[in-house]
């Protein structure tokens, strides 16, 4: 077994009605569940922010959601409060088949740094532990699906490629936020990094 499916952030807050809803984010759940049958290893990632996380616009006076701010680790989009630890919004979409998961990786739990990638925090240095897990399992190819194409999926895919994995993104099983053309830029960046878009 050298392949794994990584399902990125299929959580209520990223689906219609959620705090940071991705358009049609829930529509991909049935196909992702079916795709799980093709993989012996399934990993789910879960955004898991403490209340008052530094990436929340609500903690920056005079700033609005989706505005940019400089953090010690670089540029950061300010988000609506979302995926707060233990909240209904942080829970997986109720139709997602979580029973197939070998591992649930929680990210974004450090209050002072955001985490888009399944592999690293946004400083691009602090590891989440996923790389070590995959190495221990002998997994060299990863297929990714989930939310959102232009942020957590793209960052995860590019980091995976940078670490030497054969990375495939199932674009039809992802949905994007698409802030000011961020989807097109993310797809181009993934291709430049050696990610295969299927």
PDB file of C-alpha atoms in Angstrom:
ATOM      1  CA  UNK A   1       0.000   0.000   0.000  1.00  0.00           C
ATOM      2  CA  UNK A   2       1.713   3.148  -1.197  1.00  0.00           C
ATOM      3  CA  UNK A   3      -1.316   5.367  -1.884  1.00  0.00           C
ATOM      4  CA  UNK A   4      -3.549   7.410   0.385  1.00  0.00           C
ATOM      5  CA  UNK A   5      -6.605   9.607  -0.056  1.00  0.00           C
ATOM      6  CA  UNK A   6      -6.417  12.858   1.904  1.00  0.00           C
ATOM      7  CA  UNK A   7      -9.786  14.557   2.351  1.00  0.00           C
ATOM      8  CA  UNK A   8      -9.270  18.206   3.215  1.00  0.00           C
ATOM      9  CA  UNK A   9     -11.519  20.058   5.691  1.00  0.00           C
ATOM     10  CA  UNK A  10     -14.952  18.677   4.791  1.00  0.00           C
ATOM     11  CA  UNK A  11     -16.491  20.548   7.716  1.00  0.00           C
ATOM     12  CA  UNK A  12     -19.825  22.244   8.345  1.00  0.00           C
ATOM     13  CA  UNK A  13     -18.408  25.768   8.468  1.00  0.00           C
ATOM     14  CA  UNK A  14     -17.046  25.364   4.926  1.00  0.00           C
ATOM     15  CA  UNK A  15     -20.363  24.093   3.563  1.00  0.00           C
ATOM     16  CA  UNK A  16     -23.474  26.120   2.664  1.00  0.00           C
ATOM     17  CA  UNK A  17     -24.895  27.716   5.810  1.00  0.00           C
ATOM     18  CA  UNK A  18     -21.513  27.670   7.537  1.00  0.00           C
ATOM     19  CA  UNK A  19     -19.443  30.596   8.791  1.00  0.00           C
ATOM     20  CA  UNK A  20     -17.019  30.420   5.845  1.00  0.00           C
ATOM     21  CA  UNK A  21     -19.160  28.661   3.273  1.00  0.00           C
ATOM     22  CA  UNK A  22     -17.572  27.490   0.029  1.00  0.00           C
ATOM     23  CA  UNK A  23     -20.152  27.549  -2.800  1.00  0.00           C
ATOM     24  CA  UNK A  24     -21.521  24.015  -3.360  1.00  0.00           C
ATOM     25  CA  UNK A  25     -19.047  22.712  -0.791  1.00  0.00           C
ATOM     26  CA  UNK A  26     -21.434  19.970   0.327  1.00  0.00           C
ATOM     27  CA  UNK A  27     -22.110  18.738  -3.207  1.00  0.00           C
ATOM     28  CA  UNK A  28     -18.871  16.747  -3.381  1.00  0.00           C
ATOM     29  CA  UNK A  29     -19.465  14.626  -0.271  1.00  0.00           C
ATOM     30  CA  UNK A  30     -21.176  11.637  -1.953  1.00  0.00           C
ATOM     31  CA  UNK A  31     -18.450  11.320  -4.613  1.00  0.00           C
ATOM     32  CA  UNK A  32     -15.696  11.610  -1.992  1.00  0.00           C
ATOM     33  CA  UNK A  33     -17.334   8.798  -0.018  1.00  0.00           C
ATOM     34  CA  UNK A  34     -17.328   6.625  -3.148  1.00  0.00           C
ATOM     35  CA  UNK A  35     -13.700   7.496  -3.869  1.00  0.00           C
ATOM     36  CA  UNK A  36     -12.695   6.188  -0.442  1.00  0.00           C
ATOM     37  CA  UNK A  37     -13.420   2.673  -1.707  1.00  0.00           C
ATOM     38  CA  UNK A  38     -10.426   2.977  -4.056  1.00  0.00           C
ATOM     39  CA  UNK A  39      -7.926   3.552  -1.239  1.00  0.00           C
ATOM     40  CA  UNK A  40      -6.703   1.345   1.574  1.00  0.00           C
ATOM     41  CA  UNK A  41      -5.644   4.443   3.519  1.00  0.00           C
ATOM     42  CA  UNK A  42      -7.898   7.476   4.096  1.00  0.00           C
ATOM     43  CA  UNK A  43      -6.826  10.556   6.041  1.00  0.00           C
ATOM     44  CA  UNK A  44      -9.166  13.389   7.015  1.00  0.00           C
ATOM     45  CA  UNK A  45      -7.949  16.875   7.907  1.00  0.00           C
ATOM     46  CA  UNK A  46      -9.919  19.108  10.239  1.00  0.00           C
ATOM     47  CA  UNK A  47      -9.507  22.852  10.765  1.00  0.00           C
ATOM     48  CA  UNK A  48      -9.474  23.215  14.564  1.00  0.00           C
ATOM     49  CA  UNK A  49      -9.080  26.800  15.772  1.00  0.00           C
ATOM     50  CA  UNK A  50      -9.178  28.005  19.365  1.00  0.00           C
ATOM     51  CA  UNK A  51     -11.657  30.831  20.010  1.00  0.00           C
ATOM     52  CA  UNK A  52     -10.022  34.179  19.267  1.00  0.00           C
ATOM     53  CA  UNK A  53      -7.570  32.726  16.742  1.00  0.00           C
ATOM     54  CA  UNK A  54      -5.197  35.346  15.306  1.00  0.00           C
ATOM     55  CA  UNK A  55      -6.509  34.767  11.764  1.00  0.00           C
ATOM     56  CA  UNK A  56     -10.041  35.832  12.734  1.00  0.00           C
ATOM     57  CA  UNK A  57     -10.987  39.329  11.572  1.00  0.00           C
ATOM     58  CA  UNK A  58     -13.006  39.766  14.775  1.00  0.00           C
ATOM     59  CA  UNK A  59      -9.755  40.080  16.732  1.00  0.00           C
ATOM     60  CA  UNK A  60      -8.349  42.933  14.643  1.00  0.00           C
ATOM     61  CA  UNK A  61     -10.028  46.265  15.296  1.00  0.00           C
ATOM     62  CA  UNK A  62     -11.070  48.107  12.155  1.00  0.00           C
ATOM     63  CA  UNK A  63     -10.395  45.113   9.900  1.00  0.00           C
ATOM     64  CA  UNK A  64     -12.957  43.184   7.895  1.00  0.00           C
ATOM     65  CA  UNK A  65     -13.130  39.548   6.838  1.00  0.00           C
ATOM     66  CA  UNK A  66     -11.106  38.762   3.697  1.00  0.00           C
ATOM     67  CA  UNK A  67      -8.777  41.740   4.178  1.00  0.00           C
ATOM     68  CA  UNK A  68      -5.036  41.049   4.321  1.00  0.00           C
ATOM     69  CA  UNK A  69      -2.755  41.608   7.298  1.00  0.00           C
ATOM     70  CA  UNK A  70       0.940  41.055   7.897  1.00  0.00           C
ATOM     71  CA  UNK A  71       1.760  38.412  10.490  1.00  0.00           C
ATOM     72  CA  UNK A  72       5.278  37.524  11.732  1.00  0.00           C
ATOM     73  CA  UNK A  73       5.205  34.621   9.225  1.00  0.00           C
ATOM     74  CA  UNK A  74       3.970  36.724   6.279  1.00  0.00           C
ATOM     75  CA  UNK A  75       0.730  37.819   4.626  1.00  0.00           C
ATOM     76  CA  UNK A  76      -2.458  36.429   6.119  1.00  0.00           C
ATOM     77  CA  UNK A  77      -6.080  36.616   4.975  1.00  0.00           C
ATOM     78  CA  UNK A  78      -8.397  37.547   7.846  1.00  0.00           C
ATOM     79  CA  UNK A  79     -11.326  35.151   8.048  1.00  0.00           C
ATOM     80  CA  UNK A  80     -14.727  35.118   9.711  1.00  0.00           C
ATOM     81  CA  UNK A  81     -14.631  33.133  12.961  1.00  0.00           C
ATOM     82  CA  UNK A  82     -14.852  29.502  11.809  1.00  0.00           C
ATOM     83  CA  UNK A  83     -14.135  25.910  12.842  1.00  0.00           C
ATOM     84  CA  UNK A  84     -13.816  26.821  16.502  1.00  0.00           C
ATOM     85  CA  UNK A  85     -12.762  23.812  18.542  1.00  0.00           C
ATOM     86  CA  UNK A  86     -15.727  21.734  19.687  1.00  0.00           C
ATOM     87  CA  UNK A  87     -18.300  23.762  17.764  1.00  0.00           C
ATOM     88  CA  UNK A  88     -20.907  22.372  15.374  1.00  0.00           C
ATOM     89  CA  UNK A  89     -19.178  24.298  12.589  1.00  0.00           C
ATOM     90  CA  UNK A  90     -15.920  22.470  13.206  1.00  0.00           C
ATOM     91  CA  UNK A  91     -17.585  19.064  12.936  1.00  0.00           C
ATOM     92  CA  UNK A  92     -17.311  17.057   9.738  1.00  0.00           C
ATOM     93  CA  UNK A  93     -20.227  17.280   7.307  1.00  0.00           C
ATOM     94  CA  UNK A  94     -22.755  14.758   8.643  1.00  0.00           C
ATOM     95  CA  UNK A  95     -22.833  12.805   5.367  1.00  0.00           C
ATOM     96  CA  UNK A  96     -19.047  12.340   5.204  1.00  0.00           C
ATOM     97  CA  UNK A  97     -18.038   8.729   5.863  1.00  0.00           C
ATOM     98  CA  UNK A  98     -15.622   9.271   8.727  1.00  0.00           C
ATOM     99  CA  UNK A  99     -15.539   5.554   9.596  1.00  0.00           C
ATOM    100  CA  UNK A 100     -13.023   4.970   6.795  1.00  0.00           C
ATOM    101  CA  UNK A 101     -10.410   7.320   8.273  1.00  0.00           C
ATOM    102  CA  UNK A 102      -7.133   5.801   9.468  1.00  0.00           C
ATOM    103  CA  UNK A 103      -6.160   9.215  10.798  1.00  0.00           C
ATOM    104  CA  UNK A 104      -7.832  12.543  11.558  1.00  0.00           C
ATOM    105  CA  UNK A 105      -5.314  15.367  11.419  1.00  0.00           C
ATOM    106  CA  UNK A 106      -6.285  18.561  13.236  1.00  0.00           C
ATOM    107  CA  UNK A 107      -4.588  21.768  12.134  1.00  0.00           C
ATOM    108  CA  UNK A 108      -4.767  25.465  12.962  1.00  0.00           C
ATOM    109  CA  UNK A 109      -4.896  24.802  16.704  1.00  0.00           C
ATOM    110  CA  UNK A 110      -1.966  27.122  17.493  1.00  0.00           C
ATOM    111  CA  UNK A 111      -3.538  30.476  18.376  1.00  0.00           C
ATOM    112  CA  UNK A 112      -0.889  32.687  16.763  1.00  0.00           C
ATOM    113  CA  UNK A 113      -0.475  30.995  13.397  1.00  0.00           C
ATOM    114  CA  UNK A 114      -2.892  29.808  10.736  1.00  0.00           C
ATOM    115  CA  UNK A 115      -2.537  26.481   8.964  1.00  0.00           C
ATOM    116  CA  UNK A 116      -3.812  25.937   5.438  1.00  0.00           C
ATOM    117  CA  UNK A 117      -1.580  22.999   4.568  1.00  0.00           C
ATOM    118  CA  UNK A 118      -2.038  19.490   5.902  1.00  0.00           C
ATOM    119  CA  UNK A 119       1.766  19.307   6.167  1.00  0.00           C
ATOM    120  CA  UNK A 120       2.907  22.651   7.629  1.00  0.00           C
ATOM    121  CA  UNK A 121       1.612  25.673   9.494  1.00  0.00           C
ATOM    122  CA  UNK A 122       1.604  28.917   7.492  1.00  0.00           C
ATOM    123  CA  UNK A 123       5.197  29.677   8.474  1.00  0.00           C
ATOM    124  CA  UNK A 124       5.963  26.781   6.075  1.00  0.00           C
ATOM    125  CA  UNK A 125       8.283  25.315   8.730  1.00  0.00           C
ATOM    126  CA  UNK A 126       6.238  24.002  11.676  1.00  0.00           C
ATOM    127  CA  UNK A 127       5.183  20.449  10.767  1.00  0.00           C
ATOM    128  CA  UNK A 128       1.755  18.975  11.475  1.00  0.00           C
ATOM    129  CA  UNK A 129       3.100  15.423  11.698  1.00  0.00           C
ATOM    130  CA  UNK A 130       1.443  14.204   8.487  1.00  0.00           C
ATOM    131  CA  UNK A 131       4.733  13.743   6.643  1.00  0.00           C
ATOM    132  CA  UNK A 132       6.068  11.476   9.384  1.00  0.00           C
ATOM    133  CA  UNK A 133       2.863   9.460   9.412  1.00  0.00           C
ATOM    134  CA  UNK A 134       2.962   8.898   5.650  1.00  0.00           C
ATOM    135  CA  UNK A 135       6.647   7.991   5.787  1.00  0.00           C
ATOM    136  CA  UNK A 136       6.022   5.439   8.544  1.00  0.00           C
ATOM    137  CA  UNK A 137       3.240   3.908   6.443  1.00  0.00           C
ATOM    138  CA  UNK A 138       5.394   3.770   3.304  1.00  0.00           C
ATOM    139  CA  UNK A 139       2.962   5.980   1.380  1.00  0.00           C
ATOM    140  CA  UNK A 140       4.463   7.789  -1.605  1.00  0.00           C
ATOM    141  CA  UNK A 141       1.401   8.858  -3.614  1.00  0.00           C
ATOM    142  CA  UNK A 142      -1.424  10.993  -2.262  1.00  0.00           C
ATOM    143  CA  UNK A 143      -4.707  11.962  -3.869  1.00  0.00           C
ATOM    144  CA  UNK A 144      -6.465  15.023  -2.465  1.00  0.00           C
ATOM    145  CA  UNK A 145     -10.069  16.206  -2.491  1.00  0.00           C
ATOM    146  CA  UNK A 146     -12.068  18.634  -0.388  1.00  0.00           C
ATOM    147  CA  UNK A 147     -12.188  22.301   0.565  1.00  0.00           C
ATOM    148  CA  UNK A 148     -11.121  24.746  -0.541  1.00  0.00           C
ATOM    149  CA  UNK A 149      -9.255  24.260  -3.835  1.00  0.00           C
ATOM    150  CA  UNK A 150      -7.493  27.623  -3.694  1.00  0.00           C
ATOM    151  CA  UNK A 151      -6.405  27.535  -0.058  1.00  0.00           C
ATOM    152  CA  UNK A 152      -6.107  24.377   2.045  1.00  0.00           C
ATOM    153  CA  UNK A 153      -6.138  21.938  -0.878  1.00  0.00           C
ATOM    154  CA  UNK A 154      -3.594  23.929  -2.894  1.00  0.00           C
ATOM    155  CA  UNK A 155      -1.236  24.519   0.027  1.00  0.00           C
ATOM    156  CA  UNK A 156      -1.427  20.839   1.009  1.00  0.00           C
ATOM    157  CA  UNK A 157      -0.802  19.670  -2.548  1.00  0.00           C
ATOM    158  CA  UNK A 158       2.179  21.963  -3.117  1.00  0.00           C
ATOM    159  CA  UNK A 159       3.758  21.035   0.198  1.00  0.00           C
ATOM    160  CA  UNK A 160       3.239  17.355  -0.577  1.00  0.00           C
ATOM    161  CA  UNK A 161       4.975  17.763  -3.928  1.00  0.00           C
ATOM    162  CA  UNK A 162       7.794  19.728  -2.272  1.00  0.00           C
ATOM    163  CA  UNK A 163       8.296  16.829   0.149  1.00  0.00           C
ATOM    164  CA  UNK A 164       8.603  14.389  -2.744  1.00  0.00           C
ATOM    165  CA  UNK A 165       5.152  12.832  -2.906  1.00  0.00           C
ATOM    166  CA  UNK A 166       3.382  12.057  -6.160  1.00  0.00           C
ATOM    167  CA  UNK A 167       0.365  14.317  -5.649  1.00  0.00           C
ATOM    168  CA  UNK A 168      -2.926  14.182  -7.540  1.00  0.00           C
ATOM    169  CA  UNK A 169      -5.703  16.719  -6.919  1.00  0.00           C
ATOM    170  CA  UNK A 170      -9.163  15.607  -8.001  1.00  0.00           C
ATOM    171  CA  UNK A 171     -10.350  19.041  -9.091  1.00  0.00           C
ATOM    172  CA  UNK A 172     -13.923  17.872  -9.664  1.00  0.00           C
ATOM    173  CA  UNK A 173     -14.051  16.743  -6.019  1.00  0.00           C
ATOM    174  CA  UNK A 174     -12.932  20.130  -4.697  1.00  0.00           C
ATOM    175  CA  UNK A 175     -14.675  23.482  -4.471  1.00  0.00           C
ATOM    176  CA  UNK A 176     -13.079  26.936  -4.267  1.00  0.00           C
ATOM    177  CA  UNK A 177     -13.584  30.205  -2.406  1.00  0.00           C
ATOM    178  CA  UNK A 178     -12.092  32.088  -5.398  1.00  0.00           C
ATOM    179  CA  UNK A 179     -11.152  35.429  -3.850  1.00  0.00           C
ATOM    180  CA  UNK A 180     -10.172  37.839  -6.640  1.00  0.00           C
ATOM    181  CA  UNK A 181      -9.017  35.108  -9.019  1.00  0.00           C
ATOM    182  CA  UNK A 182      -7.381  32.958  -6.339  1.00  0.00           C
ATOM    183  CA  UNK A 183      -8.631  29.729  -7.947  1.00  0.00           C
ATOM    184  CA  UNK A 184      -6.844  30.231 -11.269  1.00  0.00           C
ATOM    185  CA  UNK A 185      -3.673  31.332  -9.485  1.00  0.00           C
ATOM    186  CA  UNK A 186      -3.801  28.293  -7.193  1.00  0.00           C
ATOM    187  CA  UNK A 187      -4.274  25.826 -10.056  1.00  0.00           C
ATOM    188  CA  UNK A 188      -1.341  27.383 -11.942  1.00  0.00           C
ATOM    189  CA  UNK A 189       0.829  27.259  -8.809  1.00  0.00           C
ATOM    190  CA  UNK A 190      -0.043  23.610  -8.200  1.00  0.00           C
ATOM    191  CA  UNK A 191       0.855  22.677 -11.763  1.00  0.00           C
ATOM    192  CA  UNK A 192       4.146  24.587 -11.489  1.00  0.00           C
ATOM    193  CA  UNK A 193       4.908  22.625  -8.307  1.00  0.00           C
ATOM    194  CA  UNK A 194       4.436  19.321 -10.132  1.00  0.00           C
ATOM    195  CA  UNK A 195       0.980  18.485  -8.810  1.00  0.00           C
ATOM    196  CA  UNK A 196      -1.193  16.507 -11.216  1.00  0.00           C
ATOM    197  CA  UNK A 197      -4.696  17.936 -11.665  1.00  0.00           C
ATOM    198  CA  UNK A 198      -7.163  15.175 -12.493  1.00  0.00           C
TER     199      UNK A 198
END
